[in-house]
Amino acid sequence: MSFLLPENPAREDILAGKPALWLNPYLRDGGINDLALPVRPSQVKEAERNWQRLAPLLCRCFPELEPVGGAIQSQLIEAVALRNALGYGGPEFGRLFVKNDGDLPVAGSIKARGGVYEVFMYALALAEELGIYQEGGDILALAGEEARALFSQYTIAVGSTGNLGMSVGIAARALGFRAVVHMSSDAKQWKVDRLTRQGVEVVQHQADYTTAVEQARIAAEADDRIYFVDDERSELLFFGYSAAASELARQLDRAGVTVDRDRPLLVYLPCGIGGAPGGVAYGLKAIFGDAVHAFFVEPVQSPCALVHMMSGSQSLVSVYDVGLSNKTEADGMAVARMSAFVAEVMKPLLSGIFTVADDDLFRWLWQAQITQGIRLEPSATAGFAGPDFIVNSPQGRSWAERHGFSDKLAEATHVVWTTGGAFVPQEQFWTFMKRGSELA
Ligand SMILES: *Cc1c(COP(=O)(O)O)cnc(C)c1O
């Protein structure tokens, strides 16, 4: 242990590896436009336009996207039966929705929003550089013979605990690139197998995620035909994710939900390195401003965003620095050190971070499946702790009071962002279910 976290009501539980809610003292009210951040809201709009531009190419590469016009989108599901199973049946919990990114096409996780976007944007830039495509031209040229032959001479590399590798690997192979995925020791075997079958080269490291990323970066730097998707720094990933915000806004509108200062939107986002939840949260802040309250959620032993953002330190603080182990069944969140880029962007925007124990993840996985047929992997369920923390914990109550919500929580809308699951093999899924049912 080499770093002492500052005094805080949540500190003792965090250090003991117990579920806790930390409220971000650096949160700033007011418009996102006034903040001096390294990114701008106009970049969210730009990403939305880029996704539209890519749609015909995505349809061509992934026929399953044809019925939806090339849009990589997920359903917003009202948790009608599930809320009772979770203990959130009472009116004080407002309306509860699941944003089901576990069911996203192409990659079966939230990484479809970031990884696919970065790979396809890189392909566009490369095609322009190689003279086979110009802006305004026929984007389907990128799926043609000539493009494939050229792309096959380039490699796309990434470090991953599993799902980012799956998303980047699938997208890269669909365009004909070589793909190399550096997996951390947390990676599940079925994810490795699935990638290998798709022609992706998998390098398995006996080390954690930060090390896998470092190795991948070093290999890429030595060769200008290797493009490295950098989960610790990438703005393309971040803004690929951010486009999810307008999708949610449309779906909430269709569900008859009004969001304003008196009817707040609370969103719970599972966090690994921070890119996916950060991008989505940034997009939501750009749309809803102070009416949206974004919370990250992390495993009790891997709360890398929590310990770093709580530390107030300039240099990154890892979970090891405060004596935690980074051991969790939630492979999508098994990250010991967050992205410095995301930390900077989220500092004035994030409402708080809470942690969850592994057993709860399996219980929620089982409940989501039996009540509403929602198929999740353990990492994907972490956000279900959110409403309980907000409504029932002393920290949550003081948060509500501070914002003047104490008597208005029934007017709130809670969105639990579920982040992965569709691709979990049946056999593996039933072992998750068995563990969940035993705990329930
Ligand atoms: C990657 C992932 C996350 C977290 O995303 P980060 O960008 O690493 O913060 C959460 N859940 C699942 C299922 C994931 O695959």
GROMACS .gro file of C-alpha atoms and ligand atoms in nm:
model
  455
    1MET     CA    1   0.000   0.000   0.000
    2SER     CA    2   0.153   0.326  -0.104
    3PHE     CA    3  -0.124   0.582  -0.128
    4LEU     CA    4  -0.346   0.717   0.146
    5LEU     CA    5  -0.696   0.807   0.026
    6PRO     CA    6  -0.831   1.134   0.168
    7GLU     CA    7  -1.078   1.143   0.454
    8ASN     CA    8  -1.426   1.055   0.328
    9PRO     CA    9  -1.738   0.878   0.465
   10ALA     CA   10  -1.690   0.602   0.205
   11ARG     CA   11  -1.319   0.547   0.260
   12GLU     CA   12  -1.328   0.273   0.519
   13ASP     CA   13  -1.564   0.051   0.316
   14ILE     CA   14  -1.370   0.108  -0.004
   15LEU     CA   15  -1.043   0.002   0.157
   16ALA     CA   16  -1.211  -0.299   0.318
   17GLY     CA   17  -1.342  -0.411  -0.023
   18LYS     CA   18  -1.704  -0.352   0.078
   19PRO     CA   19  -1.975  -0.193  -0.140
   20ALA     CA   20  -1.969   0.186  -0.102
   21LEU     CA   21  -2.093   0.504  -0.266
   22TRP     CA   22  -1.853   0.794  -0.317
   23LEU     CA   23  -1.989   1.133  -0.417
   24ASN     CA   24  -1.769   1.342  -0.642
   25PRO     CA   25  -1.676   1.669  -0.466
   26TYR     CA   26  -1.533   1.807  -0.792
   27LEU     CA   27  -1.870   1.794  -0.972
   28ARG     CA   28  -1.956   2.134  -1.122
   29ASP     CA   29  -2.303   2.261  -1.201
   30GLY     CA   30  -2.357   2.457  -1.518
   31GLY     CA   31  -2.309   2.403  -1.886
   32ILE     CA   32  -2.060   2.158  -2.023
   33ASN     CA   33  -1.958   2.430  -2.271
   34ASP     CA   34  -1.809   2.646  -1.999
   35LEU     CA   35  -1.568   2.381  -1.877
   36ALA     CA   36  -1.206   2.385  -1.987
   37LEU     CA   37  -1.186   2.024  -2.105
   38PRO     CA   38  -0.975   1.860  -2.376
   39VAL     CA   39  -1.295   1.765  -2.563
   40ARG     CA   40  -1.600   1.956  -2.692
   41PRO     CA   41  -1.972   1.871  -2.720
   42SER     CA   42  -1.955   1.933  -3.097
   43GLN     CA   43  -1.746   1.616  -3.118
   44VAL     CA   44  -2.049   1.415  -3.003
   45LYS     CA   45  -2.251   1.555  -3.295
   46GLU     CA   46  -1.964   1.480  -3.528
   47ALA     CA   47  -1.959   1.117  -3.409
   48GLU     CA   48  -2.334   1.088  -3.471
   49ARG     CA   49  -2.283   1.213  -3.826
   50ASN     CA   50  -1.994   0.973  -3.877
   51TRP     CA   51  -2.204   0.678  -3.762
   52GLN     CA   52  -2.464   0.776  -4.022
   53ARG     CA   53  -2.201   0.803  -4.288
   54LEU     CA   54  -2.069   0.456  -4.198
   55ALA     CA   55  -2.414   0.294  -4.197
   56PRO     CA   56  -2.417   0.163  -4.558
   57LEU     CA   57  -2.070   0.015  -4.511
   58LEU     CA   58  -2.171  -0.143  -4.180
   59CYS     CA   59  -2.473  -0.300  -4.354
   60ARG     CA   60  -2.248  -0.443  -4.622
   61CYS     CA   61  -2.001  -0.587  -4.368
   62PHE     CA   62  -2.261  -0.709  -4.118
   63PRO     CA   63  -2.580  -0.827  -4.292
   64GLU     CA   64  -2.758  -0.850  -3.954
   65LEU     CA   65  -2.758  -0.468  -3.956
   66GLU     CA   66  -2.958  -0.441  -4.278
   67PRO     CA   67  -3.302  -0.444  -4.116
   68VAL     CA   68  -3.195  -0.153  -3.892
   69GLY     CA   69  -3.027   0.052  -4.161
   70GLY     CA   70  -2.676  -0.006  -4.031
   71ALA     CA   71  -2.742   0.133  -3.684
   72ILE     CA   72  -2.563  -0.033  -3.393
   73GLN     CA   73  -2.827   0.027  -3.128
   74SER     CA   74  -2.984  -0.147  -2.831
   75GLN     CA   75  -3.327  -0.152  -2.675
   76LEU     CA   76  -3.440   0.049  -2.376
   77ILE     CA   77  -3.644  -0.190  -2.164
   78GLU     CA   78  -3.866  -0.081  -1.877
   79ALA     CA   79  -3.785  -0.306  -1.581
   80VAL     CA   80  -4.145  -0.386  -1.498
   81ALA     CA   81  -4.113  -0.736  -1.349
   82LEU     CA   82  -3.743  -0.706  -1.273
   83ARG     CA   83  -3.786  -0.405  -1.045
   84ASN     CA   84  -3.990  -0.612  -0.800
   85ALA     CA   85  -3.735  -0.893  -0.801
   86LEU     CA   86  -3.464  -0.637  -0.726
   87GLY     CA   87  -3.660  -0.485  -0.439
   88TYR     CA   88  -3.731  -0.166  -0.635
   89GLY     CA   89  -4.107  -0.209  -0.660
   90GLY     CA   90  -4.195   0.093  -0.445
   91PRO     CA   91  -4.291   0.434  -0.588
   92GLU     CA   92  -3.986   0.594  -0.428
   93PHE     CA   93  -3.777   0.429  -0.703
   94GLY     CA   94  -3.946   0.625  -0.981
   95ARG     CA   95  -3.929   0.460  -1.322
   96LEU     CA   96  -3.658   0.202  -1.386
   97PHE     CA   97  -3.518   0.113  -1.727
   98VAL     CA   98  -3.248  -0.116  -1.860
   99LYS     CA   99  -3.041   0.013  -2.153
  100ASN     CA  100  -2.955  -0.326  -2.293
  101ASP     CA  101  -2.616  -0.295  -2.462
  102GLY     CA  102  -2.556  -0.661  -2.379
  103ASP     CA  103  -2.766  -0.727  -2.685
  104LEU     CA  104  -2.582  -0.494  -2.924
  105PRO     CA  105  -2.525  -0.644  -3.268
  106VAL     CA  106  -2.176  -0.722  -3.406
  107ALA     CA  107  -1.995  -0.749  -3.071
  108GLY     CA  108  -2.254  -0.839  -2.805
  109SER     CA  109  -2.136  -0.566  -2.569
  110ILE     CA  110  -2.108  -0.190  -2.527
  111LYS     CA  111  -1.770  -0.220  -2.703
  112ALA     CA  112  -1.958  -0.239  -3.033
  113ARG     CA  113  -2.009   0.136  -2.996
  114GLY     CA  114  -1.642   0.219  -2.944
  115GLY     CA  115  -1.435  -0.052  -3.110
  116VAL     CA  116  -1.635  -0.080  -3.431
  117TYR     CA  117  -1.640   0.298  -3.464
  118GLU     CA  118  -1.265   0.338  -3.423
  119VAL     CA  119  -1.180   0.057  -3.666
  120PHE     CA  120  -1.417   0.187  -3.932
  121MET     CA  121  -1.301   0.548  -3.889
  122TYR     CA  122  -0.942   0.432  -3.922
  123ALA     CA  123  -1.034   0.240  -4.238
  124LEU     CA  124  -1.189   0.558  -4.382
  125ALA     CA  125  -0.878   0.764  -4.308
  126LEU     CA  126  -0.650   0.494  -4.447
  127ALA     CA  127  -0.861   0.457  -4.762
  128GLU     CA  128  -0.835   0.832  -4.821
  129GLU     CA  129  -0.461   0.822  -4.767
  130LEU     CA  130  -0.426   0.531  -5.010
  131GLY     CA  131  -0.640   0.711  -5.267
  132ILE     CA  132  -0.923   0.458  -5.291
  133TYR     CA  133  -1.186   0.681  -5.129
  134GLN     CA  134  -1.261   1.052  -5.098
  135GLU     CA  135  -1.510   1.223  -4.869
  136GLY     CA  136  -1.845   1.233  -5.051
  137GLY     CA  137  -1.755   0.929  -5.262
  138ASP     CA  138  -1.905   0.580  -5.247
  139ILE     CA  139  -1.823   0.444  -4.905
  140LEU     CA  140  -1.893   0.089  -5.025
  141ALA     CA  141  -1.557   0.110  -5.201
  142LEU     CA  142  -1.413   0.018  -4.861
  143ALA     CA  143  -1.575  -0.324  -4.888
  144GLY     CA  144  -1.446  -0.382  -5.243
  145GLU     CA  145  -1.172  -0.615  -5.363
  146GLU     CA  146  -0.911  -0.342  -5.399
  147ALA     CA  147  -0.968  -0.213  -5.046
  148ARG     CA  148  -0.954  -0.560  -4.894
  149ALA     CA  149  -0.628  -0.638  -5.069
  150LEU     CA  150  -0.477  -0.315  -4.934
  151PHE     CA  151  -0.621  -0.349  -4.584
  152SER     CA  152  -0.481  -0.702  -4.557
  153GLN     CA  153  -0.133  -0.546  -4.548
  154TYR     CA  154  -0.222  -0.355  -4.230
  155THR     CA  155  -0.271  -0.478  -3.876
  156ILE     CA  156  -0.505  -0.346  -3.611
  157ALA     CA  157  -0.388  -0.421  -3.257
  158VAL     CA  158  -0.553  -0.375  -2.919
  159GLY     CA  159  -0.514  -0.472  -2.554
  160SER     CA  160  -0.824  -0.613  -2.389
  161THR     CA  161  -0.979  -0.801  -2.099
  162GLY     CA  162  -1.204  -0.958  -2.363
  163ASN     CA  163  -1.486  -0.750  -2.505
  164LEU     CA  164  -1.285  -0.468  -2.662
  165GLY     CA  165  -1.073  -0.731  -2.834
  166MET     CA  166  -1.388  -0.898  -2.960
  167SER     CA  167  -1.529  -0.575  -3.099
  168VAL     CA  168  -1.205  -0.452  -3.258
  169GLY     CA  169  -1.114  -0.799  -3.384
  170ILE     CA  170  -1.451  -0.863  -3.547
  171ALA     CA  171  -1.461  -0.516  -3.705
  172ALA     CA  172  -1.103  -0.539  -3.832
  173ARG     CA  173  -1.154  -0.883  -3.988
  174ALA     CA  174  -1.479  -0.773  -4.152
  175LEU     CA  175  -1.281  -0.517  -4.353
  176GLY     CA  176  -0.996  -0.756  -4.427
  177PHE     CA  177  -0.736  -0.622  -4.182
  178ARG     CA  178  -0.502  -0.844  -3.987
  179ALA     CA  179  -0.600  -0.824  -3.621
  180VAL     CA  180  -0.396  -0.890  -3.307
  181VAL     CA  181  -0.556  -0.884  -2.964
  182HIS     CA  182  -0.341  -0.875  -2.651
  183MET     CA  183  -0.548  -1.032  -2.375
  184SER     CA  184  -0.497  -0.984  -2.002
  185SER     CA  185  -0.497  -1.287  -1.773
  186ASP     CA  186  -0.861  -1.206  -1.684
  187ALA     CA  187  -0.982  -1.289  -2.034
  188LYS     CA  188  -1.235  -1.572  -2.047
  189GLN     CA  189  -1.140  -1.869  -2.265
  190TRP     CA  190  -1.459  -1.856  -2.473
  191LYS     CA  191  -1.374  -1.501  -2.581
  192VAL     CA  192  -1.029  -1.616  -2.691
  193ASP     CA  193  -1.179  -1.911  -2.881
  194ARG     CA  194  -1.438  -1.700  -3.056
  195LEU     CA  195  -1.175  -1.454  -3.177
  196THR     CA  196  -0.941  -1.727  -3.295
  197ARG     CA  197  -1.223  -1.877  -3.503
  198GLN     CA  198  -1.269  -1.538  -3.671
  199GLY     CA  199  -0.906  -1.529  -3.778
  200VAL     CA  200  -0.788  -1.292  -3.507
  201GLU     CA  201  -0.444  -1.356  -3.355
  202VAL     CA  202  -0.468  -1.365  -2.978
  203VAL     CA  203  -0.164  -1.302  -2.757
  204GLN     CA  204  -0.239  -1.414  -2.404
  205HIS     CA  205  -0.047  -1.230  -2.133
  206GLN     CA  206   0.001  -1.365  -1.782
  207ALA     CA  207  -0.051  -1.012  -1.658
  208ASP     CA  208  -0.319  -0.756  -1.590
  209TYR     CA  209  -0.490  -0.525  -1.834
  210THR     CA  210  -0.254  -0.230  -1.799
  211THR     CA  211   0.039  -0.455  -1.888
  212ALA     CA  212  -0.143  -0.612  -2.186
  213VAL     CA  213  -0.213  -0.263  -2.323
  214GLU     CA  214   0.148  -0.158  -2.270
  215GLN     CA  215   0.277  -0.465  -2.458
  216ALA     CA  216   0.035  -0.404  -2.744
  217ARG     CA  217   0.141  -0.039  -2.765
  218ILE     CA  218   0.511  -0.125  -2.774
  219ALA     CA  219   0.457  -0.382  -3.053
  220ALA     CA  220   0.259  -0.128  -3.255
  221GLU     CA  221   0.508   0.156  -3.215
  222ALA     CA  222   0.777  -0.050  -3.382
  223ASP     CA  223   0.580  -0.090  -3.706
  224ASP     CA  224   0.396   0.178  -3.904
  225ARG     CA  225   0.164  -0.082  -4.057
  226ILE     CA  226   0.021  -0.159  -3.716
  227TYR     CA  227  -0.259   0.067  -3.599
  228PHE     CA  228  -0.307   0.056  -3.222
  229VAL     CA  229  -0.649   0.111  -3.066
  230ASP     CA  230  -0.542   0.278  -2.743
  231ASP     CA  231  -0.805   0.222  -2.475
  232GLU     CA  232  -0.616   0.448  -2.234
  233ARG     CA  233  -0.613   0.753  -2.462
  234SER     CA  234  -0.842   0.713  -2.761
  235GLU     CA  235  -1.083   0.994  -2.845
  236LEU     CA  236  -1.232   0.787  -3.128
  237LEU     CA  237  -1.342   0.518  -2.884
  238PHE     CA  238  -1.475   0.782  -2.645
  239PHE     CA  239  -1.686   0.958  -2.907
  240GLY     CA  240  -1.802   0.632  -3.064
  241TYR     CA  241  -1.956   0.555  -2.726
  242SER     CA  242  -2.089   0.908  -2.680
  243ALA     CA  243  -2.335   0.874  -2.969
  244ALA     CA  244  -2.537   0.638  -2.747
  245ALA     CA  245  -2.665   0.941  -2.559
  246SER     CA  246  -2.890   1.072  -2.837
  247GLU     CA  247  -3.018   0.718  -2.891
  248LEU     CA  248  -3.121   0.702  -2.524
  249ALA     CA  249  -3.275   1.050  -2.540
  250ARG     CA  250  -3.500   0.943  -2.831
  251GLN     CA  251  -3.600   0.624  -2.652
  252LEU     CA  252  -3.683   0.804  -2.327
  253ASP     CA  253  -3.890   1.051  -2.521
  254ARG     CA  254  -4.080   0.767  -2.687
  255ALA     CA  255  -4.138   0.608  -2.345
  256GLY     CA  256  -4.300   0.930  -2.228
  257VAL     CA  257  -4.020   1.028  -1.992
  258THR     CA  258  -3.955   1.396  -1.932
  259VAL     CA  259  -3.613   1.490  -1.802
  260ASP     CA  260  -3.555   1.822  -1.630
  261ARG     CA  261  -3.417   1.956  -1.304
  262ASP     CA  262  -3.720   1.839  -1.106
  263ARG     CA  263  -3.745   1.507  -1.287
  264PRO     CA  264  -3.383   1.395  -1.288
  265LEU     CA  265  -3.232   1.120  -1.497
  266LEU     CA  266  -2.995   0.892  -1.304
  267VAL     CA  267  -2.771   0.670  -1.513
  268TYR     CA  268  -2.557   0.385  -1.380
  269LEU     CA  269  -2.262   0.284  -1.597
  270PRO     CA  270  -2.025  -0.010  -1.538
  271CYS     CA  271  -1.667   0.116  -1.554
  272GLY     CA  272  -1.341  -0.054  -1.644
  273ILE     CA  273  -1.081   0.185  -1.779
  274GLY     CA  274  -1.352   0.449  -1.813
  275GLY     CA  275  -1.383   0.500  -2.189
  276ALA     CA  276  -1.724   0.343  -2.243
  277PRO     CA  277  -1.901   0.490  -1.939
  278GLY     CA  278  -1.713   0.820  -1.981
  279GLY     CA  279  -1.812   0.858  -2.344
  280VAL     CA  280  -2.176   0.781  -2.272
  281ALA     CA  281  -2.183   1.011  -1.969
  282TYR     CA  282  -2.022   1.294  -2.165
  283GLY     CA  283  -2.281   1.254  -2.443
  284LEU     CA  284  -2.561   1.259  -2.187
  285LYS     CA  285  -2.425   1.575  -2.019
  286ALA     CA  286  -2.412   1.741  -2.361
  287ILE     CA  287  -2.786   1.672  -2.404
  288PHE     CA  288  -2.937   1.691  -2.056
  289GLY     CA  289  -2.689   1.913  -1.869
  290ASP     CA  290  -2.751   1.928  -1.494
  291ALA     CA  291  -3.071   1.722  -1.526
  292VAL     CA  292  -2.870   1.404  -1.578
  293HIS     CA  293  -2.665   1.249  -1.299
  294ALA     CA  294  -2.408   0.998  -1.415
  295PHE     CA  295  -2.269   0.737  -1.177
  296PHE     CA  296  -1.997   0.484  -1.253
  297VAL     CA  297  -2.001   0.142  -1.090
  298GLU     CA  298  -1.703  -0.085  -1.029
  299PRO     CA  299  -1.620  -0.417  -0.856
  300VAL     CA  300  -1.518  -0.382  -0.490
  301GLN     CA  301  -1.164  -0.504  -0.567
  302SER     CA  302  -1.122  -0.312  -0.895
  303PRO     CA  303  -1.252   0.040  -0.831
  304CYS     CA  304  -0.983   0.211  -1.037
  305ALA     CA  305  -1.189   0.516  -1.129
  306LEU     CA  306  -1.306   0.554  -0.772
  307VAL     CA  307  -0.964   0.543  -0.607
  308HIS     CA  308  -0.806   0.769  -0.865
  309MET     CA  309  -1.080   1.032  -0.879
  310MET     CA  310  -1.118   1.025  -0.501
  311SER     CA  311  -0.743   1.062  -0.451
  312GLY     CA  312  -0.736   1.405  -0.611
  313SER     CA  313  -0.386   1.312  -0.727
  314GLN     CA  314  -0.236   1.444  -1.051
  315SER     CA  315  -0.065   1.116  -1.132
  316LEU     CA  316  -0.274   0.801  -1.166
  317VAL     CA  317  -0.348   0.604  -0.851
  318SER     CA  318  -0.417   0.233  -0.905
  319VAL     CA  319  -0.620  -0.008  -0.697
  320TYR     CA  320  -0.294  -0.181  -0.595
  321ASP     CA  321  -0.170   0.150  -0.453
  322VAL     CA  322  -0.446   0.138  -0.190
  323GLY     CA  323  -0.409  -0.233  -0.115
  324LEU     CA  324  -0.689  -0.378  -0.330
  325SER     CA  325  -0.637  -0.689  -0.545
  326ASN     CA  326  -0.808  -0.623  -0.884
  327LYS     CA  327  -0.953  -0.974  -0.854
  328THR     CA  328  -1.309  -1.005  -0.983
  329GLU     CA  329  -1.531  -1.232  -1.191
  330ALA     CA  330  -1.640  -0.922  -1.377
  331ASP     CA  331  -1.374  -0.942  -1.648
  332GLY     CA  332  -1.513  -0.638  -1.834
  333MET     CA  333  -1.423  -0.423  -1.533
  334ALA     CA  334  -1.103  -0.595  -1.416
  335VAL     CA  335  -0.890  -0.285  -1.459
  336ALA     CA  336  -0.645  -0.160  -1.198
  337ARG     CA  337  -0.566   0.184  -1.341
  338MET     CA  338  -0.811   0.412  -1.520
  339SER     CA  339  -0.756   0.624  -1.827
  340ALA     CA  340  -0.596   0.961  -1.742
  341PHE     CA  341  -0.784   1.117  -2.032
  342VAL     CA  342  -1.123   0.999  -1.903
  343ALA     CA  343  -1.032   1.103  -1.548
  344GLU     CA  344  -0.971   1.459  -1.662
  345VAL     CA  345  -1.293   1.479  -1.864
  346MET     CA  346  -1.514   1.323  -1.597
  347LYS     CA  347  -1.378   1.519  -1.299
  348PRO     CA  348  -1.634   1.804  -1.323
  349LEU     CA  349  -1.913   1.590  -1.476
  350LEU     CA  350  -1.946   1.269  -1.277
  351SER     CA  351  -2.188   1.259  -0.983
  352GLY     CA  352  -2.028   0.966  -0.806
  353ILE     CA  353  -1.902   0.609  -0.814
  354PHE     CA  354  -2.023   0.304  -0.625
  355THR     CA  355  -1.885  -0.046  -0.587
  356VAL     CA  356  -2.047  -0.389  -0.593
  357ALA     CA  357  -1.950  -0.737  -0.470
  358ASP     CA  358  -1.917  -1.021  -0.722
  359ASP     CA  359  -2.193  -1.234  -0.565
  360ASP     CA  360  -2.448  -0.961  -0.632
  361LEU     CA  361  -2.355  -0.957  -1.000
  362PHE     CA  362  -2.457  -1.321  -1.036
  363ARG     CA  363  -2.779  -1.273  -0.841
  364TRP     CA  364  -2.882  -0.984  -1.068
  365LEU     CA  365  -2.781  -1.181  -1.378
  366TRP     CA  366  -3.019  -1.459  -1.272
  367GLN     CA  367  -3.302  -1.218  -1.186
  368ALA     CA  368  -3.275  -1.027  -1.516
  369GLN     CA  369  -3.299  -1.355  -1.709
  370ILE     CA  370  -3.587  -1.516  -1.520
  371THR     CA  371  -3.804  -1.204  -1.494
  372GLN     CA  372  -3.760  -1.042  -1.833
  373GLY     CA  373  -3.540  -1.272  -2.040
  374ILE     CA  374  -3.249  -1.025  -2.043
  375ARG     CA  375  -2.924  -1.212  -2.104
  376LEU     CA  376  -2.622  -1.060  -1.930
  377GLU     CA  377  -2.266  -1.136  -1.835
  378PRO     CA  378  -2.154  -1.063  -1.476
  379SER     CA  379  -1.986  -0.728  -1.553
  380ALA     CA  380  -2.300  -0.608  -1.724
  381THR     CA  381  -2.524  -0.619  -1.420
  382ALA     CA  382  -2.331  -0.394  -1.182
  383GLY     CA  383  -2.555  -0.091  -1.233
  384PHE     CA  384  -2.847  -0.264  -1.061
  385ALA     CA  385  -2.701  -0.151  -0.728
  386GLY     CA  386  -2.766   0.212  -0.822
  387PRO     CA  387  -3.124   0.277  -0.710
  388ASP     CA  388  -3.059   0.111  -0.373
  389PHE     CA  389  -2.755   0.331  -0.308
  390ILE     CA  390  -2.941   0.648  -0.406
  391VAL     CA  391  -3.266   0.581  -0.223
  392ASN     CA  392  -3.152   0.383   0.081
  393SER     CA  393  -2.791   0.460   0.174
  394PRO     CA  394  -2.695   0.752   0.399
  395GLN     CA  395  -2.462   0.876   0.124
  396GLY     CA  396  -2.739   0.856  -0.135
  397ARG     CA  397  -2.982   1.036   0.089
  398SER     CA  398  -2.739   1.317   0.152
  399TRP     CA  399  -2.683   1.340  -0.225
  400ALA     CA  400  -3.059   1.367  -0.286
  401GLU     CA  401  -3.091   1.628  -0.015
  402ARG     CA  402  -2.808   1.837  -0.152
  403HIS     CA  403  -2.983   1.846  -0.491
  404GLY     CA  404  -3.326   1.913  -0.339
  405PHE     CA  405  -3.460   1.574  -0.451
  406SER     CA  406  -3.548   1.421  -0.115
  407ASP     CA  407  -3.924   1.446  -0.178
  408LYS     CA  408  -3.895   1.415  -0.555
  409LEU     CA  409  -3.723   1.083  -0.605
  410ALA     CA  410  -4.051   0.927  -0.719
  411GLU     CA  411  -4.026   1.158  -1.020
  412ALA     CA  412  -3.679   1.035  -1.109
  413THR     CA  413  -3.593   0.800  -1.393
  414HIS     CA  414  -3.320   0.543  -1.332
  415VAL     CA  415  -3.137   0.387  -1.625
  416VAL     CA  416  -2.920   0.084  -1.555
  417TRP     CA  417  -2.678   0.046  -1.845
  418THR     CA  418  -2.623  -0.326  -1.899
  419THR     CA  419  -2.309  -0.373  -2.100
  420GLY     CA  420  -2.257  -0.727  -2.231
  421GLY     CA  421  -2.392  -1.079  -2.259
  422ALA     CA  422  -2.541  -1.176  -2.594
  423PHE     CA  423  -2.234  -1.372  -2.702
  424VAL     CA  424  -2.185  -1.573  -2.381
  425PRO     CA  425  -2.200  -1.941  -2.482
  426GLN     CA  426  -2.501  -2.129  -2.350
  427GLU     CA  427  -2.302  -2.364  -2.128
  428GLN     CA  428  -2.113  -2.076  -1.966
  429PHE     CA  429  -2.434  -1.882  -1.923
  430TRP     CA  430  -2.594  -2.168  -1.730
  431THR     CA  431  -2.302  -2.182  -1.488
  432PHE     CA  432  -2.361  -1.810  -1.424
  433MET     CA  433  -2.733  -1.879  -1.377
  434LYS     CA  434  -2.668  -2.163  -1.137
  435ARG     CA  435  -2.444  -1.948  -0.919
  436GLY     CA  436  -2.702  -1.668  -0.931
  437SER     CA  437  -2.996  -1.888  -0.835
  438GLU     CA  438  -2.803  -2.030  -0.539
  439LEU     CA  439  -2.739  -1.680  -0.413
  440ALA     CA  440  -3.088  -1.546  -0.470
  441LIG     C1  441  -1.552  -0.282  -2.133
  441LIG     C2  442  -1.668  -0.311  -2.050
  441LIG     C3  443  -1.707  -0.225  -1.947
  441LIG     C4  444  -1.632  -0.100  -1.911
  441LIG     O1  445  -1.588  -0.019  -2.019
  441LIG     P1  446  -1.451   0.063  -2.004
  441LIG     O2  447  -1.440   0.140  -2.130
  441LIG     O3  448  -1.341  -0.035  -1.987
  441LIG     O4  449  -1.466   0.148  -1.884
  441LIG     C5  450  -1.818  -0.262  -1.874
  441LIG     N1  451  -1.887  -0.374  -1.899
  441LIG     C6  452  -1.853  -0.459  -1.998
  441LIG     C7  453  -1.933  -0.581  -2.022
  441LIG     C8  454  -1.743  -0.429  -2.076
  441LIG     O5  455  -1.708  -0.513  -2.173
   0.00000   0.00000   0.00000
